[in-house]
């Protein structure tokens, strides 16, 4: 397993992070315990959950006794509304504190290593949100805070506000990123590189598309049963030319390099220097197992180029008249 510094923090995290969205759903408690133990045995020291992932936090609390909990960095998110009172903003002081207390109780821990805003909140003043998170860091109840599903400008604005007010800033962003969904290359990647923010990629297999299970060898859509996604919008998306081309390119790259399709898709992400950690997902214990086999592998350049080319039409380019990075001098930065 490889480890990297988590952005501007002092945490050194594994390049694979254990995603637990299916804990308590398709994965029962016994399977969750197997998945957690295997991850730790394979060198994973980072686990991601959320207050809105059903029983995930509660099960994690049960399968992570203190000696195991101390060996991992635990990340959770706030989004669920503690009260039925819809006037309470999800990122408000009231909701954050209530939900954090609930997460700590369920997870059976007295601190969270990374506490994340799962989504932006239109209703709560930003100052209230970041003041609350800053206080929680000072109290030691959370070690760091980050965001998820925010646009680059929103995160940039938060960083500027924290800097101006001398508050603990967000250290990371968790974003949907895979060959089939490379949109964050538009703006978020440049922001992360420039500000040394940690980038955590979720849905590295596009929710399962990149395993090839939704298409036959010729690229025709196959009907699947008992899968996470099964609706009209999903079926239409599977038929899109670009999606079919991406799946086919990944299939060829996997075959040429003696890999499984889930392995080649994850390696494409792992090779990106700006990707801090990849959040692995699965609805069966074996979904995770094969990924650890390639923890120290790399894709050959030609394979990366083939997958880049397939993802290409979905990737944005910098403006022709100026680079995407740079643009102003940072405080204290030399010219
Ligand atoms: N911040 C956010 O908003 C957000 C959103 C989503 C996820 N996440 C985090 O990221 C983690 C990973 O996300 P994800 O679950 O969407 O990741 P993913 O790797 O894109 O999708 C995982 C799904 O792919 C299918 N799959 C995986 N391996 C397979 C294999 N070998 N053969 C066949 N199918 C396979 C399974 O789907 P089936 O269930 O259909 O079998 C599995 O549940 C989550 O656990 C969570 O921690 C965060």
CSV table of C-alpha atoms and ligand atoms in Angstrom, one decimal:
chain,number,residue,atom,x,y,z
A,1,UNK,CA,0.0,0.0,0.0
A,2,UNK,CA,1.2,3.5,-0.8
A,3,UNK,CA,0.7,6.4,1.6
A,4,UNK,CA,0.7,10.2,0.9
A,5,UNK,CA,0.3,13.3,3.0
A,6,UNK,CA,-3.3,14.4,3.1
A,7,UNK,CA,-3.0,17.9,1.5
A,8,UNK,CA,-1.8,20.5,4.0
A,9,UNK,CA,-2.4,18.4,7.0
A,10,UNK,CA,-0.1,16.2,9.1
A,11,UNK,CA,-2.0,13.0,8.3
A,12,UNK,CA,-0.4,10.4,6.1
A,13,UNK,CA,-3.2,8.3,4.5
A,14,UNK,CA,-3.3,5.2,2.3
A,15,UNK,CA,-4.0,5.7,-1.4
A,16,UNK,CA,-7.1,3.6,-0.9
A,17,UNK,CA,-9.8,4.7,1.5
A,18,UNK,CA,-12.5,2.2,2.6
A,19,UNK,CA,-15.9,3.5,1.5
A,20,UNK,CA,-18.8,2.2,3.6
A,21,UNK,CA,-21.9,3.5,1.9
A,22,UNK,CA,-23.3,-0.1,1.6
A,23,UNK,CA,-22.6,-1.0,5.2
A,24,UNK,CA,-25.9,-2.0,6.7
A,25,UNK,CA,-27.5,-2.1,3.3
A,26,UNK,CA,-26.3,-4.9,1.0
A,27,UNK,CA,-23.5,-5.7,3.4
A,28,UNK,CA,-24.6,-7.2,6.7
A,29,UNK,CA,-22.6,-6.7,9.9
A,30,UNK,CA,-20.6,-9.9,9.5
A,31,UNK,CA,-19.6,-8.9,6.0
A,32,UNK,CA,-18.7,-5.4,7.1
A,33,UNK,CA,-16.4,-6.8,9.8
A,34,UNK,CA,-14.7,-8.9,7.1
A,35,UNK,CA,-14.4,-5.9,4.8
A,36,UNK,CA,-12.9,-3.7,7.5
A,37,UNK,CA,-10.4,-6.4,8.7
A,38,UNK,CA,-9.3,-7.1,5.2
A,39,UNK,CA,-8.8,-3.4,4.5
A,40,UNK,CA,-6.7,-2.9,7.6
A,41,UNK,CA,-4.7,-6.1,6.9
A,42,UNK,CA,-4.0,-4.7,3.3
A,43,UNK,CA,-2.7,-1.5,4.7
A,44,UNK,CA,-5.7,0.8,4.4
A,45,UNK,CA,-5.6,3.4,7.2
A,46,UNK,CA,-8.5,5.6,6.1
A,47,UNK,CA,-12.3,4.9,6.4
A,48,UNK,CA,-15.1,7.1,5.0
A,49,UNK,CA,-18.7,7.1,6.2
A,50,UNK,CA,-21.6,9.6,6.5
A,51,UNK,CA,-24.4,10.4,8.9
A,52,UNK,CA,-26.8,9.7,5.9
A,53,UNK,CA,-25.5,6.2,5.0
A,54,UNK,CA,-28.2,4.3,6.8
A,55,UNK,CA,-26.7,2.1,9.6
A,56,UNK,CA,-23.1,2.6,8.4
A,57,UNK,CA,-21.8,4.6,11.3
A,58,UNK,CA,-23.5,2.3,13.8
A,59,UNK,CA,-22.0,-0.8,12.3
A,60,UNK,CA,-18.6,0.8,12.0
A,61,UNK,CA,-18.8,1.6,15.7
A,62,UNK,CA,-19.5,-2.1,16.4
A,63,UNK,CA,-16.7,-3.5,14.2
A,64,UNK,CA,-14.0,-1.0,15.0
A,65,UNK,CA,-13.1,-1.6,18.7
A,66,UNK,CA,-10.7,1.0,20.2
A,67,UNK,CA,-7.5,-0.9,19.2
A,68,UNK,CA,-8.6,-0.9,15.5
A,69,UNK,CA,-10.1,2.6,15.6
A,70,UNK,CA,-6.7,4.0,16.7
A,71,UNK,CA,-5.1,2.4,13.6
A,72,UNK,CA,-7.3,4.3,11.1
A,73,UNK,CA,-8.3,7.9,10.2
A,74,UNK,CA,-12.0,8.1,10.4
A,75,UNK,CA,-13.9,10.5,8.1
A,76,UNK,CA,-17.6,11.1,8.3
A,77,UNK,CA,-20.0,13.7,6.8
A,78,UNK,CA,-22.8,15.9,8.0
A,79,UNK,CA,-26.0,16.2,5.8
A,80,UNK,CA,-28.8,14.5,7.6
A,81,UNK,CA,-31.2,16.8,9.4
A,82,UNK,CA,-31.2,16.1,13.1
A,83,UNK,CA,-34.6,17.6,13.7
A,84,UNK,CA,-37.7,17.4,11.6
A,85,UNK,CA,-37.8,21.1,11.8
A,86,UNK,CA,-37.0,22.1,8.2
A,87,UNK,CA,-36.1,25.6,9.3
A,88,UNK,CA,-32.8,24.2,10.7
A,89,UNK,CA,-30.2,24.4,8.0
A,90,UNK,CA,-28.2,21.2,7.4
A,91,UNK,CA,-24.9,23.1,7.8
A,92,UNK,CA,-26.1,25.3,10.7
A,93,UNK,CA,-24.5,25.3,14.1
A,94,UNK,CA,-27.5,23.5,15.6
A,95,UNK,CA,-27.5,20.7,13.0
A,96,UNK,CA,-23.7,20.3,12.9
A,97,UNK,CA,-23.3,20.0,16.6
A,98,UNK,CA,-26.3,17.6,17.1
A,99,UNK,CA,-25.2,15.4,14.2
A,100,UNK,CA,-21.5,15.3,15.3
A,101,UNK,CA,-22.6,14.2,18.7
A,102,UNK,CA,-24.8,11.5,17.1
A,103,UNK,CA,-21.9,10.3,14.9
A,104,UNK,CA,-19.4,10.2,17.8
A,105,UNK,CA,-21.9,8.1,19.8
A,106,UNK,CA,-22.7,5.7,17.0
A,107,UNK,CA,-19.0,5.4,16.0
A,108,UNK,CA,-18.0,4.9,19.6
A,109,UNK,CA,-15.2,7.4,19.4
A,110,UNK,CA,-14.6,10.8,20.9
A,111,UNK,CA,-13.0,12.4,17.9
A,112,UNK,CA,-13.4,12.4,14.1
A,113,UNK,CA,-10.3,12.8,12.0
A,114,UNK,CA,-12.0,14.4,9.0
A,115,UNK,CA,-15.4,16.0,9.3
A,116,UNK,CA,-17.0,16.8,5.9
A,117,UNK,CA,-19.9,19.0,4.8
A,118,UNK,CA,-21.6,16.4,2.5
A,119,UNK,CA,-23.3,19.1,0.4
A,120,UNK,CA,-23.5,22.9,0.3
A,121,UNK,CA,-26.4,24.5,2.2
A,122,UNK,CA,-28.2,27.4,0.6
A,123,UNK,CA,-29.9,28.4,3.9
A,124,UNK,CA,-27.1,28.8,6.4
A,125,UNK,CA,-24.8,31.8,6.4
A,126,UNK,CA,-21.3,30.5,5.5
A,127,UNK,CA,-19.8,32.3,8.5
A,128,UNK,CA,-21.9,30.3,10.9
A,129,UNK,CA,-20.8,27.0,9.3
A,130,UNK,CA,-17.1,27.8,9.3
A,131,UNK,CA,-17.2,29.3,12.8
A,132,UNK,CA,-18.8,26.1,14.1
A,133,UNK,CA,-16.3,23.9,12.3
A,134,UNK,CA,-13.4,26.0,13.5
A,135,UNK,CA,-14.6,25.8,17.1
A,136,UNK,CA,-14.9,22.0,16.8
A,137,UNK,CA,-11.3,21.8,15.6
A,138,UNK,CA,-10.1,23.9,18.5
A,139,UNK,CA,-12.0,21.6,20.9
A,140,UNK,CA,-10.3,18.6,19.4
A,141,UNK,CA,-13.7,16.9,18.6
A,142,UNK,CA,-12.8,17.0,14.9
A,143,UNK,CA,-9.2,17.1,13.8
A,144,UNK,CA,-9.8,18.6,10.3
A,145,UNK,CA,-12.7,19.6,8.2
A,146,UNK,CA,-13.4,19.2,4.5
A,147,UNK,CA,-16.2,19.4,1.9
A,148,UNK,CA,-17.9,17.1,-0.6
A,149,UNK,CA,-19.9,17.9,-3.8
A,150,UNK,CA,-18.9,21.5,-3.7
A,151,UNK,CA,-18.0,23.5,-6.8
A,152,UNK,CA,-14.5,24.8,-7.0
A,153,UNK,CA,-15.7,28.4,-6.6
A,154,UNK,CA,-17.5,27.5,-3.4
A,155,UNK,CA,-14.5,25.9,-1.9
A,156,UNK,CA,-12.3,28.7,-3.1
A,157,UNK,CA,-14.6,31.2,-1.4
A,158,UNK,CA,-14.5,29.2,1.8
A,159,UNK,CA,-10.7,29.1,1.8
A,160,UNK,CA,-10.5,32.9,1.3
A,161,UNK,CA,-13.0,33.6,4.1
A,162,UNK,CA,-11.1,31.3,6.5
A,163,UNK,CA,-7.8,33.0,5.6
A,164,UNK,CA,-9.2,36.5,6.0
A,165,UNK,CA,-10.7,35.5,9.4
A,166,UNK,CA,-7.7,33.4,10.6
A,167,UNK,CA,-9.9,30.3,11.0
A,168,UNK,CA,-9.0,26.6,10.4
A,169,UNK,CA,-9.6,26.2,6.7
A,170,UNK,CA,-11.1,23.2,4.8
A,171,UNK,CA,-8.4,20.7,3.9
A,172,UNK,CA,-10.0,18.5,1.4
A,173,UNK,CA,-12.7,17.9,-1.2
A,174,UNK,CA,-14.5,14.6,-1.9
A,175,UNK,CA,-15.7,14.4,-5.4
A,176,UNK,CA,-17.2,12.1,-8.0
A,177,UNK,CA,-14.3,11.2,-10.3
A,178,UNK,CA,-13.7,8.3,-12.7
A,179,UNK,CA,-13.0,7.7,-16.4
A,180,UNK,CA,-16.7,7.9,-17.0
A,181,UNK,CA,-17.1,11.1,-14.9
A,182,UNK,CA,-14.0,13.3,-15.2
A,183,UNK,CA,-15.8,16.6,-14.9
A,184,UNK,CA,-13.9,17.8,-11.8
A,185,UNK,CA,-10.9,18.2,-14.2
A,186,UNK,CA,-12.7,21.4,-15.2
A,187,UNK,CA,-11.9,23.5,-12.1
A,188,UNK,CA,-11.6,21.4,-8.9
A,189,UNK,CA,-8.3,19.7,-9.8
A,190,UNK,CA,-6.6,23.0,-10.5
A,191,UNK,CA,-7.8,24.4,-7.2
A,192,UNK,CA,-6.6,21.3,-5.3
A,193,UNK,CA,-3.2,21.5,-6.9
A,194,UNK,CA,-2.8,25.2,-6.4
A,195,UNK,CA,-3.9,25.2,-2.7
A,196,UNK,CA,-2.5,21.7,-1.9
A,197,UNK,CA,-6.0,20.4,-0.9
A,198,UNK,CA,-6.5,16.7,-0.5
A,199,UNK,CA,-8.6,15.2,-3.3
A,200,UNK,CA,-10.7,12.1,-2.4
A,201,UNK,CA,-12.3,10.4,-5.3
A,202,UNK,CA,-15.7,8.7,-4.9
A,203,UNK,CA,-17.5,6.3,-7.3
A,204,UNK,CA,-14.2,5.3,-8.9
A,205,UNK,CA,-16.1,2.6,-10.9
A,206,UNK,CA,-18.9,5.0,-11.9
A,207,UNK,CA,-21.2,3.1,-9.5
A,208,UNK,CA,-20.3,-0.2,-11.3
A,209,UNK,CA,-20.3,0.8,-15.0
A,210,UNK,CA,-16.6,0.5,-15.3
A,211,UNK,CA,-16.7,-3.2,-14.1
A,212,UNK,CA,-18.3,-3.9,-17.5
A,213,UNK,CA,-21.2,-5.6,-16.0
A,214,UNK,CA,-23.8,-3.4,-17.7
A,215,UNK,CA,-22.5,-4.0,-21.3
A,216,UNK,CA,-21.6,-7.1,-23.3
A,217,UNK,CA,-18.4,-7.5,-25.2
A,218,UNK,CA,-19.8,-5.7,-28.2
A,219,UNK,CA,-20.9,-2.7,-26.0
A,220,UNK,CA,-24.6,-3.6,-26.0
A,221,UNK,CA,-26.4,-2.8,-22.8
A,222,UNK,CA,-27.2,-5.9,-20.7
A,223,UNK,CA,-30.0,-6.1,-18.2
A,224,UNK,CA,-28.8,-6.6,-14.7
A,225,UNK,CA,-30.7,-7.7,-11.6
A,226,UNK,CA,-30.1,-6.8,-8.0
A,227,UNK,CA,-27.8,-3.9,-8.8
A,228,UNK,CA,-27.6,-0.5,-7.2
A,229,UNK,CA,-29.0,1.5,-10.1
A,230,UNK,CA,-31.9,0.4,-12.1
A,231,UNK,CA,-34.1,3.1,-13.6
A,232,UNK,CA,-34.9,4.7,-16.9
A,233,UNK,CA,-32.4,7.6,-16.6
A,234,UNK,CA,-29.6,5.1,-15.8
A,235,UNK,CA,-30.5,2.9,-18.7
A,236,UNK,CA,-30.5,5.8,-21.1
A,237,UNK,CA,-27.1,6.9,-19.8
A,238,UNK,CA,-25.7,3.4,-20.3
A,239,UNK,CA,-26.6,3.7,-24.0
A,240,UNK,CA,-24.8,7.0,-24.6
A,241,UNK,CA,-22.0,6.6,-27.3
A,242,UNK,CA,-19.4,8.2,-25.0
A,243,UNK,CA,-20.2,5.8,-22.1
A,244,UNK,CA,-20.1,2.8,-24.4
A,245,UNK,CA,-16.7,3.9,-25.8
A,246,UNK,CA,-15.3,4.4,-22.4
A,247,UNK,CA,-16.4,1.0,-21.2
A,248,UNK,CA,-15.0,-0.6,-24.3
A,249,UNK,CA,-11.7,1.2,-23.9
A,250,UNK,CA,-11.4,0.1,-20.3
A,251,UNK,CA,-12.3,-3.5,-21.4
A,252,UNK,CA,-9.5,-3.5,-23.9
A,253,UNK,CA,-6.9,-1.9,-21.5
A,254,UNK,CA,-7.8,-4.5,-18.9
A,255,UNK,CA,-7.4,-7.4,-21.3
A,256,UNK,CA,-4.1,-6.0,-22.7
A,257,UNK,CA,-2.7,-5.6,-19.2
A,258,UNK,CA,-4.0,-8.8,-17.7
A,259,UNK,CA,-6.2,-6.9,-15.3
A,260,UNK,CA,-9.8,-7.0,-14.2
A,261,UNK,CA,-11.8,-3.9,-15.4
A,262,UNK,CA,-12.3,-2.7,-11.9
A,263,UNK,CA,-8.5,-2.8,-11.4
A,264,UNK,CA,-7.7,-0.8,-14.6
A,265,UNK,CA,-10.3,1.8,-13.8
A,266,UNK,CA,-8.9,2.4,-10.3
A,267,UNK,CA,-5.3,2.4,-11.5
A,268,UNK,CA,-6.2,5.2,-14.0
A,269,UNK,CA,-7.1,7.3,-11.0
A,270,UNK,CA,-4.2,6.2,-8.8
A,271,UNK,CA,-1.7,7.4,-11.3
A,272,UNK,CA,-2.9,11.0,-11.2
A,273,UNK,CA,-0.4,13.0,-9.1
A,274,UNK,CA,-3.2,15.2,-7.7
A,275,UNK,CA,-5.4,12.3,-6.5
A,276,UNK,CA,-4.8,11.8,-2.8
A,277,UNK,CA,-7.0,8.8,-2.1
A,278,UNK,CA,-9.6,6.7,-3.9
A,279,UNK,CA,-12.7,5.7,-2.0
A,280,UNK,CA,-13.4,2.1,-2.8
A,281,UNK,CA,-17.0,0.9,-2.8
A,282,UNK,CA,-18.7,-2.5,-2.9
A,283,UNK,CA,-21.9,-4.3,-2.2
A,284,UNK,CA,-20.1,-7.7,-1.6
A,285,UNK,CA,-16.8,-8.3,0.3
A,286,UNK,CA,-15.2,-9.7,-2.9
A,287,UNK,CA,-15.7,-6.3,-4.7
A,288,UNK,CA,-13.0,-4.9,-2.5
A,289,UNK,CA,-10.6,-7.8,-2.5
A,290,UNK,CA,-9.3,-7.7,-6.1
A,291,UNK,CA,-8.5,-4.0,-5.9
A,292,UNK,CA,-6.0,-4.5,-3.1
A,293,UNK,CA,-4.0,-6.8,-5.4
A,294,UNK,CA,-3.1,-3.7,-7.6
A,295,UNK,CA,-2.3,-1.4,-4.6
A,296,UNK,CA,1.3,-1.0,-5.8
A,297,UNK,CA,0.8,-1.4,-9.5
A,298,UNK,CA,0.8,1.2,-12.2
A,299,UNK,CA,-0.7,1.3,-15.7
A,300,UNK,CA,1.7,1.6,-18.6
A,301,UNK,CA,1.7,5.1,-20.3
A,302,UNK,CA,0.0,3.8,-23.5
A,303,UNK,CA,-2.9,2.4,-21.4
A,304,UNK,CA,-3.3,5.7,-19.5
A,305,UNK,CA,-3.3,7.5,-22.9
A,306,UNK,CA,-6.0,5.2,-24.3
A,307,UNK,CA,-8.2,5.8,-21.2
A,308,UNK,CA,-7.5,9.6,-21.3
A,309,UNK,CA,-8.5,9.6,-25.0
A,310,UNK,CA,-11.8,7.8,-24.2
A,311,UNK,CA,-12.6,10.2,-21.3
A,312,UNK,CA,-11.4,13.1,-23.4
A,313,UNK,CA,-14.7,14.4,-24.8
A,314,UNK,CA,-15.9,14.7,-21.2
A,315,UNK,CA,-12.9,16.7,-20.1
A,316,UNK,CA,-12.7,20.4,-20.2
A,317,UNK,CA,-9.6,22.3,-21.5
A,318,UNK,CA,-8.1,25.4,-20.0
A,319,UNK,CA,-8.9,28.7,-21.7
A,320,UNK,CA,-6.7,29.1,-24.8
A,321,UNK,CA,-5.4,32.5,-23.6
A,322,UNK,CA,-4.4,31.7,-20.1
A,323,UNK,CA,-3.3,28.7,-18.0
A,324,UNK,CA,-5.8,27.2,-15.6
A,325,UNK,CA,-3.4,27.4,-12.6
A,326,UNK,CA,-1.7,30.6,-11.4
A,327,UNK,CA,-3.5,33.8,-12.0
A,328,UNK,CA,-2.5,35.6,-8.7
A,329,UNK,CA,0.2,35.5,-6.1
A,330,UNK,CA,-0.6,33.7,-2.9
A,331,UNK,CA,0.2,35.4,0.4
A,332,UNK,CA,3.8,34.8,1.3
A,333,UNK,CA,4.5,33.2,-2.1
A,334,UNK,CA,7.7,34.3,-3.9
A,335,UNK,CA,7.4,35.6,-7.5
B,1,LIG,N1,-19.6,12.2,-1.0
B,1,LIG,C1,-20.5,11.6,-1.7
B,1,LIG,O1,-21.5,12.3,-2.1
B,1,LIG,C2,-20.4,10.2,-2.1
B,1,LIG,C3,-21.2,9.6,-3.0
B,1,LIG,C4,-21.1,8.3,-3.4
B,1,LIG,C5,-20.1,7.5,-2.7
B,1,LIG,N2,-19.3,8.1,-1.8
B,1,LIG,C6,-18.2,7.3,-1.1
B,1,LIG,O2,-17.4,6.6,-2.0
B,1,LIG,C7,-17.5,5.2,-1.8
B,1,LIG,C8,-17.5,4.5,-3.1
B,1,LIG,O3,-18.5,5.0,-4.0
B,1,LIG,P1,-19.3,4.0,-4.9
B,1,LIG,O4,-19.8,2.8,-4.1
B,1,LIG,O5,-20.2,4.8,-5.7
B,1,LIG,O6,-18.1,3.4,-5.8
B,1,LIG,P2,-17.9,2.6,-7.1
B,1,LIG,O7,-16.7,1.8,-7.0
B,1,LIG,O8,-18.1,3.5,-8.3
B,1,LIG,O9,-19.2,1.6,-7.2
B,1,LIG,C9,-19.3,0.5,-6.3
B,1,LIG,C10,-20.4,-0.4,-6.9
B,1,LIG,O10,-19.9,-1.0,-8.1
B,1,LIG,C11,-20.3,-2.3,-8.2
B,1,LIG,N3,-19.1,-3.2,-8.1
B,1,LIG,C12,-18.0,-2.9,-7.5
B,1,LIG,N4,-17.1,-3.9,-7.7
B,1,LIG,C13,-17.7,-4.8,-8.6
B,1,LIG,C14,-17.2,-6.0,-9.2
B,1,LIG,N5,-16.0,-6.5,-9.0
B,1,LIG,N6,-18.1,-6.6,-10.0
B,1,LIG,C15,-19.4,-6.1,-10.2
B,1,LIG,N7,-19.8,-5.0,-9.6
B,1,LIG,C16,-19.0,-4.3,-8.8
B,1,LIG,C17,-21.2,-2.6,-7.0
B,1,LIG,O11,-22.5,-2.2,-7.4
B,1,LIG,P3,-23.9,-3.0,-7.1
B,1,LIG,O12,-24.3,-2.7,-5.8
B,1,LIG,O13,-24.8,-2.6,-8.2
B,1,LIG,O14,-23.5,-4.5,-7.3
B,1,LIG,C18,-20.7,-1.6,-6.0
B,1,LIG,O15,-21.6,-1.2,-5.0
B,1,LIG,C19,-18.8,5.0,-1.0
B,1,LIG,O16,-18.8,3.9,-0.2
B,1,LIG,C20,-18.8,6.3,-0.1
B,1,LIG,O17,-17.9,6.1,1.0
B,1,LIG,C21,-19.4,9.4,-1.5
